[in-house]
Coordinates of C-alpha atoms and ligand atoms in Angstrom, one line a residue:
X1 CA 254.8 -131.0 236.0
X2 CA 252.2 -129.1 233.9
X3 CA 248.6 -130.3 234.4
X4 CA 248.3 -131.8 230.9
X5 CA 251.5 -133.8 231.3
X6 CA 250.2 -135.0 234.6
X7 CA 246.9 -136.0 233.1
X8 CA 248.7 -137.8 230.2
X9 CA 250.7 -139.8 232.7
X10 CA 247.5 -140.8 234.7
X11 CA 245.8 -141.8 231.5
X12 CA 248.8 -144.0 230.4
X13 CA 248.8 -145.7 233.8
X14 CA 245.0 -146.0 233.8
X15 CA 244.9 -144.0 237.1
X16 CA 242.8 -141.2 235.7
X17 CA 239.1 -141.1 236.7
X18 CA 236.8 -140.7 233.8
X19 CA 233.3 -139.1 234.0
X20 CA 230.7 -139.5 231.3
X21 CA 227.6 -137.3 231.3
X22 CA 224.7 -138.9 229.4
X23 CA 224.4 -142.7 229.3
X24 CA 222.5 -143.1 226.0
X25 CA 223.7 -145.0 223.0
X26 CA 227.0 -143.1 222.8
X27 CA 227.7 -142.4 226.4
X28 CA 227.1 -145.9 227.7
X29 CA 229.2 -147.4 224.9
X30 CA 232.1 -144.9 225.7
X31 CA 231.8 -145.5 229.5
X32 CA 231.8 -149.3 229.1
X33 CA 234.7 -149.3 226.7
X34 CA 236.8 -147.0 229.0
X35 CA 235.9 -149.0 232.1
X36 CA 237.0 -152.2 230.2
X37 CA 240.3 -150.4 229.4
X38 CA 240.9 -150.3 233.1
X39 CA 239.7 -146.8 234.1
X40 CA 237.4 -146.0 237.0
X41 CA 234.4 -144.5 235.2
X42 CA 231.6 -142.5 236.8
X43 CA 228.6 -142.4 234.5
X44 CA 225.9 -139.8 235.1
X45 CA 222.4 -139.9 233.8
X46 CA 219.2 -138.0 234.8
X47 CA 217.1 -141.2 234.4
X48 CA 217.2 -143.0 237.7
X49 CA 215.7 -146.2 236.2
X50 CA 218.5 -146.2 233.5
X51 CA 221.1 -145.7 236.3
X52 CA 219.6 -148.5 238.4
X53 CA 219.5 -150.9 235.4
X54 CA 223.2 -150.2 234.5
X55 CA 224.4 -150.8 238.1
X56 CA 222.4 -154.0 238.2
X57 CA 224.2 -155.1 235.0
X58 CA 221.2 -154.8 232.8
X59 CA 222.0 -152.9 229.5
X60 CA 219.2 -150.4 228.9
X61 CA 219.9 -150.0 225.2
X62 CA 217.2 -151.7 223.1
X63 CA 218.0 -153.6 219.9
X64 CA 220.8 -156.1 219.4
X65 CA 224.2 -154.7 220.5
X66 CA 226.8 -157.4 220.2
X67 CA 229.1 -157.7 223.3
X68 CA 227.8 -154.5 225.0
X69 CA 225.5 -156.0 227.5
X70 CA 228.0 -158.7 228.7
X71 CA 230.8 -156.1 228.8
X72 CA 228.7 -153.6 230.7
X73 CA 227.7 -156.3 233.2
X74 CA 231.4 -157.2 233.7
X75 CA 232.6 -153.6 234.3
X76 CA 229.7 -152.8 236.6
X77 CA 230.3 -156.0 238.6
X78 CA 233.9 -155.0 239.0
X79 CA 232.8 -151.5 239.8
X80 CA 235.1 -150.1 237.1
X81 CA 231.9 -148.4 235.9
X82 CA 229.5 -146.9 238.4
X83 CA 226.3 -145.1 237.3
X84 CA 224.8 -142.3 239.4
X85 CA 222.2 -139.6 238.9
X86 CA 223.9 -136.7 240.7
X87 CA 226.8 -134.8 239.2
X88 CA 228.8 -134.1 242.5
X89 CA 230.8 -137.4 242.1
X90 CA 232.3 -135.8 238.9
X91 CA 234.4 -133.7 241.3
X92 CA 236.9 -136.7 241.3
X93 CA 237.1 -136.9 237.5
X94 CA 240.3 -136.0 235.6
X95 CA 238.4 -136.3 232.3
X96 CA 234.7 -135.7 231.7
X97 CA 233.0 -136.7 228.4
X98 CA 229.7 -135.0 227.6
X99 CA 227.4 -137.3 225.6
X100 CA 224.0 -135.6 225.9
X101 CA 221.4 -135.3 223.2
X102 CA 221.8 -132.4 220.8
X103 CA 218.5 -132.6 218.7
X104 CA 217.3 -130.2 216.0
X105 CA 213.8 -128.9 216.4
X106 CA 211.1 -128.8 213.7
X107 CA 212.3 -125.3 212.8
X108 CA 215.7 -126.9 212.1
X109 CA 217.4 -125.0 214.9
X110 CA 219.6 -127.0 217.3
X111 CA 218.3 -127.6 220.8
X112 CA 221.4 -127.2 223.1
X113 CA 219.4 -127.1 226.4
X114 CA 220.8 -130.5 227.6
X115 CA 224.3 -129.4 226.6
X116 CA 224.0 -126.1 228.5
X117 CA 222.6 -127.9 231.5
X118 CA 225.4 -130.5 231.5
X119 CA 228.0 -127.7 231.3
X120 CA 226.5 -125.7 234.2
X121 CA 226.3 -128.7 236.6
X122 CA 229.7 -129.9 235.7
X123 CA 231.3 -126.5 236.1
X124 CA 230.1 -126.3 239.6
X125 CA 231.9 -129.5 240.7
X126 CA 234.8 -130.0 238.2
X127 CA 238.3 -130.1 239.6
X128 CA 241.3 -128.0 238.7
X129 CA 242.9 -129.2 235.5
X130 CA 240.0 -131.3 234.3
X131 CA 239.8 -132.2 230.6
X132 CA 236.3 -131.8 229.3
X133 CA 235.5 -133.4 225.9
X134 CA 232.2 -132.8 224.1
X135 CA 231.4 -136.0 222.2
X136 CA 227.9 -134.9 221.2
X137 CA 227.5 -133.7 217.6
X138 CA 227.3 -129.9 217.7
X139 CA 227.2 -127.1 215.2
X140 CA 230.6 -125.7 214.2
X141 CA 231.7 -123.1 216.7
X142 CA 229.6 -124.4 219.6
X143 CA 232.4 -125.8 221.7
X144 CA 234.3 -122.5 221.6
X145 CA 231.4 -120.1 221.7
X146 CA 228.9 -121.9 223.9
X147 CA 230.6 -124.6 226.0
X148 CA 233.8 -122.7 226.9
X149 CA 232.2 -119.6 228.3
X150 CA 229.6 -121.6 230.2
X151 CA 232.2 -123.6 231.9
X152 CA 234.3 -120.5 232.7
X153 CA 231.4 -118.5 234.0
X154 CA 230.0 -121.3 236.2
X155 CA 233.4 -122.6 237.5
X156 CA 235.4 -119.4 237.8
X157 CA 238.2 -121.3 236.1
X158 CA 239.8 -120.0 232.9
X159 CA 240.0 -122.1 229.8
X160 CA 243.5 -123.7 229.2
X161 CA 244.5 -122.8 232.8
X162 CA 241.8 -124.1 235.2
X163 CA 240.4 -126.6 232.7
X164 CA 241.0 -128.0 229.2
X165 CA 238.5 -128.5 226.5
X166 CA 238.1 -130.7 223.4
X167 CA 235.5 -132.0 220.9
X168 CA 235.7 -135.6 219.8
X169 CA 232.6 -136.6 217.7
X170 CA 231.6 -140.3 217.6
X171 CA 230.6 -142.5 214.6
X172 CA 228.5 -145.1 216.4
X173 CA 225.6 -146.9 214.7
X174 CA 222.8 -148.8 216.3
X175 CA 223.7 -152.5 216.2
X176 CA 227.4 -151.8 216.1
X177 CA 228.0 -149.4 219.0
X178 CA 231.0 -151.1 220.5
X179 CA 232.4 -152.3 217.2
X180 CA 232.3 -148.8 215.6
X181 CA 233.6 -147.1 218.8
X182 CA 236.7 -149.4 218.8
X183 CA 237.3 -149.7 215.1
X184 CA 236.5 -146.3 213.5
X185 CA 239.0 -143.5 213.4
X186 CA 238.3 -140.4 215.6
X187 CA 239.1 -136.7 215.3
X188 CA 240.5 -135.2 218.5
X189 CA 239.8 -131.5 218.3
X190 CA 241.5 -129.6 221.2
X191 CA 241.3 -126.0 222.3
X192 CA 245.1 -126.2 222.1
X193 CA 247.4 -128.6 220.2
X194 CA 248.6 -129.9 223.6
X195 CA 245.0 -130.7 224.6
X196 CA 244.4 -132.6 221.3
X197 CA 247.5 -134.7 222.0
X198 CA 246.2 -135.7 225.5
X199 CA 242.9 -136.5 223.9
X200 CA 244.7 -138.9 221.6
X201 CA 246.3 -140.5 224.6
X202 CA 242.9 -141.0 226.1
X203 CA 241.2 -142.4 223.0
X204 CA 244.1 -144.7 222.2
X205 CA 243.1 -146.8 225.2
X206 CA 239.9 -147.9 223.4
X207 CA 240.1 -146.9 219.7
X208 CA 242.1 -149.0 217.3
X209 CA 241.3 -146.7 214.4
X210 CA 243.3 -143.6 213.4
X211 CA 243.3 -140.7 215.8
X212 CA 243.7 -137.3 214.1
X213 CA 244.6 -134.3 216.2
X214 CA 243.1 -130.9 215.2
X215 CA 241.3 -127.9 216.5
X216 CA 237.8 -127.6 217.9
X217 CA 236.0 -126.1 214.9
X218 CA 237.6 -128.5 212.4
X219 CA 236.5 -131.5 214.5
X220 CA 232.9 -130.1 214.6
X221 CA 233.0 -129.6 210.8
X222 CA 234.3 -133.1 210.1
X223 CA 231.4 -134.8 211.9
X224 CA 228.6 -132.6 210.6
X225 CA 230.1 -132.5 207.1
X226 CA 230.5 -136.3 206.7
X227 CA 226.9 -136.9 207.5
X228 CA 225.7 -134.0 205.4
X229 CA 227.7 -135.3 202.5
X230 CA 225.9 -138.7 202.9
X231 CA 222.6 -136.8 203.0
X232 CA 223.4 -135.0 199.7
X233 CA 224.5 -138.2 198.1
X234 CA 221.3 -139.9 199.1
X235 CA 219.3 -137.0 197.8
X236 CA 221.0 -137.3 194.4
X237 CA 220.1 -141.0 194.3
X238 CA 216.5 -140.1 195.2
X239 CA 216.2 -137.4 192.6
X240 CA 217.7 -139.8 190.0
X241 CA 215.2 -142.4 191.1
X242 CA 212.3 -140.0 190.5
X243 CA 213.7 -139.1 187.1
X244 CA 214.0 -142.8 186.2
X245 CA 210.4 -143.4 187.2
X246 CA 209.3 -140.5 185.1
X247 CA 211.1 -141.5 182.0
X248 CA 210.4 -145.2 182.5
X249 CA 213.8 -146.5 183.3
X250 CA 215.0 -148.7 186.2
X251 CA 217.1 -146.8 188.8
X252 CA 219.0 -149.9 189.9
X253 CA 220.1 -150.7 186.3
X254 CA 221.1 -147.0 185.7
X255 CA 223.0 -147.1 189.0
X256 CA 224.8 -150.3 188.1
X257 CA 225.9 -149.0 184.7
X258 CA 227.0 -145.6 186.2
X259 CA 229.2 -147.6 188.6
X260 CA 230.4 -150.0 185.8
X261 CA 231.1 -147.5 183.1
X262 CA 232.1 -144.4 185.1
X263 CA 233.1 -145.9 188.4
X264 CA 230.8 -143.5 190.2
X265 CA 229.1 -145.0 193.2
X266 CA 225.5 -143.6 193.4
X267 CA 223.8 -144.4 196.7
X268 CA 220.3 -146.0 196.8
X269 CA 217.0 -144.2 196.0
X270 CA 214.6 -145.1 198.8
X271 CA 211.4 -144.4 200.7
X272 CA 213.1 -141.7 202.9
X273 CA 216.0 -140.8 205.2
X274 CA 215.6 -141.4 208.9
X275 CA 217.8 -142.0 211.9
X276 CA 219.3 -140.0 214.7
X277 CA 222.0 -138.3 212.6
X278 CA 221.6 -137.9 208.9
X279 CA 218.3 -135.8 209.1
X280 CA 219.8 -133.6 211.8
X281 CA 223.5 -133.1 211.1
X282 CA 223.0 -131.0 207.9
X283 CA 221.1 -128.4 210.0
X284 CA 223.9 -128.4 212.5
X285 CA 226.5 -127.9 209.8
X286 CA 224.7 -124.8 208.4
X287 CA 223.6 -123.4 211.8
X288 CA 224.8 -119.9 212.4
X289 CA 226.8 -119.8 209.2
X290 CA 226.9 -116.2 208.1
X291 CA 227.1 -114.7 204.5
X292 CA 226.8 -118.1 202.9
X293 CA 223.4 -119.4 201.7
X294 CA 223.8 -123.3 201.9
X295 CA 221.3 -124.0 199.1
X296 CA 222.6 -127.4 198.1
X297 CA 222.4 -128.8 201.7
X298 CA 218.9 -127.5 202.3
X299 CA 217.7 -128.6 198.9
X300 CA 219.0 -132.1 199.6
X301 CA 217.1 -132.2 202.9
X302 CA 213.9 -131.2 201.1
X303 CA 214.4 -133.9 198.5
X304 CA 214.9 -136.6 201.1
X305 CA 212.0 -135.3 203.3
X306 CA 209.7 -135.5 200.3
X307 CA 210.3 -139.2 199.6
X308 CA 207.6 -140.5 202.0
X309 CA 205.1 -138.3 200.2
X310 CA 206.3 -139.7 196.9
X311 CA 205.6 -143.1 198.4
X312 CA 202.1 -142.0 199.2
X313 CA 201.6 -140.8 195.6
X314 CA 202.7 -144.2 194.4
X315 CA 200.2 -145.9 196.7
X316 CA 197.3 -143.6 195.6
X317 CA 198.2 -144.1 191.9
X318 CA 198.2 -147.9 192.3
X319 CA 195.0 -148.0 194.3
X320 CA 193.4 -145.8 191.6
X321 CA 194.5 -148.3 189.0
X322 CA 192.9 -151.0 191.2
X323 CA 189.7 -149.0 191.4
X324 CA 190.1 -148.3 195.1
X325 CA 189.8 -144.8 196.6
X326 CA 192.5 -144.0 199.2
X327 CA 189.9 -142.7 201.6
X328 CA 188.2 -146.1 201.8
X329 CA 191.4 -148.2 201.6
X330 CA 193.1 -150.2 204.3
X331 CA 196.8 -150.1 203.9
X332 CA 199.5 -152.3 205.5
X333 CA 202.8 -150.3 206.0
X334 CA 205.6 -152.8 206.2
X335 CA 208.5 -151.4 208.3
X336 CA 208.6 -148.5 210.7
X337 CA 212.2 -148.6 211.8
X338 CA 214.5 -146.1 210.1
X339 CA 217.0 -148.7 208.8
X340 CA 216.8 -152.3 207.7
X341 CA 217.2 -155.0 210.4
X342 CA 217.1 -152.6 213.3
X343 CA 214.3 -151.6 215.7
X344 CA 215.4 -148.0 215.9
X345 CA 212.4 -145.8 214.8
X346 CA 213.9 -142.4 215.3
X347 CA 212.9 -140.0 212.5
X348 CA 211.5 -143.0 210.6
X349 CA 210.2 -142.1 207.1
X350 CA 207.3 -144.4 207.8
X351 CA 205.9 -141.9 210.3
X352 CA 205.4 -139.2 207.6
X353 CA 203.8 -141.8 205.2
X354 CA 201.4 -143.1 207.8
X355 CA 200.4 -139.6 208.8
X356 CA 199.8 -138.6 205.2
X357 CA 197.7 -141.7 204.4
X358 CA 195.6 -141.3 207.5
X359 CA 195.1 -137.6 206.6
X360 CA 193.8 -138.9 203.3
X361 CA 191.3 -141.0 205.1
X362 CA 192.9 -144.4 204.8
X363 CA 193.0 -147.0 207.5
X364 CA 196.6 -147.9 208.1
X365 CA 198.1 -150.9 209.9
X366 CA 201.8 -151.1 210.6
X367 CA 204.0 -154.2 210.7
X368 CA 207.6 -154.3 211.7
X369 CA 209.3 -157.5 213.0
X370 CA 212.0 -155.4 214.8
X371 CA 209.6 -153.0 216.6
X372 CA 207.8 -154.7 219.6
X373 CA 204.5 -152.8 219.2
X374 CA 204.3 -153.6 215.5
X375 CA 205.7 -157.1 215.5
X376 CA 203.4 -160.2 215.5
X377 CA 202.3 -162.3 212.6
X378 CA 202.8 -160.7 209.3
X379 CA 199.9 -162.5 207.5
X380 CA 197.4 -161.6 210.3
X381 CA 198.5 -158.0 210.1
X382 CA 198.3 -157.8 206.3
X383 CA 195.1 -159.8 205.9
X384 CA 192.2 -157.8 204.5
X385 CA 194.3 -154.8 203.5
X386 CA 193.8 -153.4 200.0
X387 CA 197.5 -152.5 199.7
X388 CA 200.9 -153.3 201.2
X389 CA 203.8 -150.8 201.2
X390 CA 207.4 -151.8 201.8
X391 CA 209.2 -148.9 203.6
X392 CA 212.1 -150.8 205.1
X393 CA 214.3 -153.5 203.6
X394 CA 214.1 -155.8 206.6
X395 CA 215.2 -159.3 205.6
X396 CA 211.8 -160.6 206.5
X397 CA 210.3 -158.8 203.5
X398 CA 212.9 -160.0 201.0
X399 CA 211.4 -163.4 200.3
X400 CA 207.7 -162.8 200.8
X401 CA 205.4 -165.5 199.3
X402 CA 203.9 -163.1 196.8
X403 CA 201.1 -165.4 195.6
X404 CA 200.0 -165.8 199.2
X405 CA 200.1 -162.1 199.8
X406 CA 198.1 -161.4 196.7
X407 CA 195.5 -163.9 197.8
X408 CA 194.9 -162.1 201.2
X409 CA 195.0 -158.5 200.0
X410 CA 191.7 -157.0 198.8
X411 CA 193.0 -155.0 195.8
X412 CA 195.8 -156.4 195.6
X413 CA 198.3 -153.5 195.5
X414 CA 202.0 -153.7 196.3
X415 CA 204.3 -150.7 196.5
X416 CA 208.0 -151.3 197.1
X417 CA 210.1 -148.3 198.4
X418 CA 213.3 -150.2 199.0
X419 CA 213.7 -152.4 195.9
X420 CA 213.2 -155.7 197.7
X421 CA 210.6 -157.1 195.3
X422 CA 211.2 -158.1 191.6
X423 CA 208.7 -156.2 189.4
X424 CA 207.9 -159.1 187.1
X425 CA 207.4 -161.5 190.0
X426 CA 204.9 -159.0 191.5
X427 CA 203.0 -158.7 188.3
X428 CA 202.9 -162.4 187.7
X429 CA 201.5 -162.8 191.2
X430 CA 198.6 -160.5 190.1
X431 CA 199.6 -157.3 191.9
X432 CA 199.0 -153.7 190.8
X433 CA 202.7 -152.9 191.4
X434 CA 204.7 -149.7 191.8
X435 CA 208.4 -149.7 192.6
X436 CA 210.2 -146.5 193.6
X437 CA 212.7 -145.6 190.9
X438 CA 211.1 -148.0 188.4
X439 CA 208.8 -147.7 185.4
X440 CA 205.1 -148.3 185.9
X441 CA 204.2 -151.7 184.3
X442 CA 200.7 -153.0 183.7
X443 CA 199.7 -156.4 185.1
X444 CA 199.7 -159.0 182.3
X445 CA 196.1 -159.4 181.1
X446 CA 194.5 -162.3 182.9
X447 CA 194.0 -165.3 180.6
X448 CA 190.3 -165.4 179.5
Ligands
SAJ501 N1 219.4 -144.4 203.2 C1 218.9 -144.3 201.9 N2 219.7 -144.6 200.8 C2 221.0 -144.9 201.0 C3 221.5 -145.0 202.3 C4 220.7 -144.7 203.4 O1 217.7 -144.0 201.6 O2 221.7 -145.2 200.0 C5 218.5 -144.1 204.3 C6 218.3 -145.2 205.2 O3 217.2 -146.0 204.9 C7 218.1 -144.5 206.6 C8 218.9 -143.2 206.5 O4 219.1 -143.0 205.1 O5 216.7 -144.2 206.7 C9 220.2 -143.2 207.2 O6 220.9 -144.4 206.8 P1 222.5 -144.6 207.1 O7 222.9 -145.8 206.4 O8 223.2 -143.3 206.9 O9 222.5 -145.0 208.7 P2 222.9 -144.1 210.0 O10 222.2 -142.8 209.9 O11 222.6 -145.0 211.1 O12 224.5 -143.9 209.9 C10 225.1 -142.7 209.6 C11 226.5 -143.1 209.1 N3 227.2 -142.0 208.6 C12 227.9 -142.1 207.5 O13 227.9 -143.2 206.8 C13 228.7 -140.9 207.0 C14 227.3 -143.8 210.2 O14 228.6 -144.1 209.7 C15 227.4 -142.8 211.3 O15 228.1 -143.4 212.4 C16 226.0 -142.4 211.8 O16 225.2 -141.9 210.7 C17 226.1 -141.4 212.9 O17 225.9 -141.8 214.1 O18 226.4 -140.2 212.6

């Protein structure tokens, strides 16, 4: 029986051994779900403390992840999932998923060191006929031009003979790791159509969504394109928001009527674009693309990266109206996570704002109920500041007692980057107010 048919049979009977390299957000969710599906899963991670926590049934992922901790504890207790630091146990694996970090550096070039290292150590131990699937997000062409040769050179095995290769990008989101992994469709890109088919057999054991079979580069393009498309859509919303501000219109009202009259769904203008994927994936999409100059993609990135600086301009303008110089201001930045109601601060737009305000000489305090080091009593944190700036639409900021906030702020200045505060309510409470995407309105003159 040919090796892929053998593998397919072992997957169907759950007798295949699955290896997962990298037990971060994605790898741990994949390893746990596959162990729960009945496979013996060997998870490998460099971090000994992370491995020890997992084997002790303690989920190392911070933030609220429904069901993951309990399920992980269950599959580690039953030894369906075993975490280790050394790669040699992967010699038993029939399938190995690679879930290592593929960051983009400040020069926008991908950093594939972790991917290269994972390939080298795996190649030295992987058995004949193993199926290797890269789940990490990579630039189009990476699996074929970087991963395959690395595995061949370091193992002495030939692609599609000694081992099989695929790319299956993931669509997990913090707070919904298991749910998204199980619910959302996946693209199974195989080096051969037969490989893609076996990948579909593997993922069908955990994924209830659609499984589309295709080739390697198409799978790489789908993931990077879908997130780039989102980045470009957000950039359009941001640019429309800036235009609305400039001509004195309300972005939300314009957006609502565009949807109503034209059925076009514009995304939301905001204080910036953060997270582990959207700021990175456009650079992966365009990496190494020849004789095409991706102007739209790079321009959209520039628009989104400039939004925190626009927030700084709104703050300075409002402080100036309140007669306070930014260099002598104390500013409370509300929210440093990248997304509402999460504690994930990766690539948070607030970082750029805080750095800029501090460069301008302001004293900045940060509050975020979802981030341990910035949690604590909101009123204590905001007390004595001249201005408060809302950078994240955490639920906690949606029903702020504006009168109380105005009474404890020195100026008082309020700048809203996520449309959580009503303009007129802010003005009635006595704030000098600015809202991203909204016309500047003067405070009603105080009754004499
Ligand atoms: N943002 C806006 N305006 C919007 C939407 C988002 O300013 O209208 C900002 C958010 O505040 C945040 C950033 O953009 O800072 C990213 O937000 P997000 O809602 O895209 O959240 P992510 O990055 O966690 O999720 C994206 C999603 N991708 C798509 O929707 C195509 C998610 O489905 C993916 O699973 C995830 O990336 C990923 O892991 O690739």
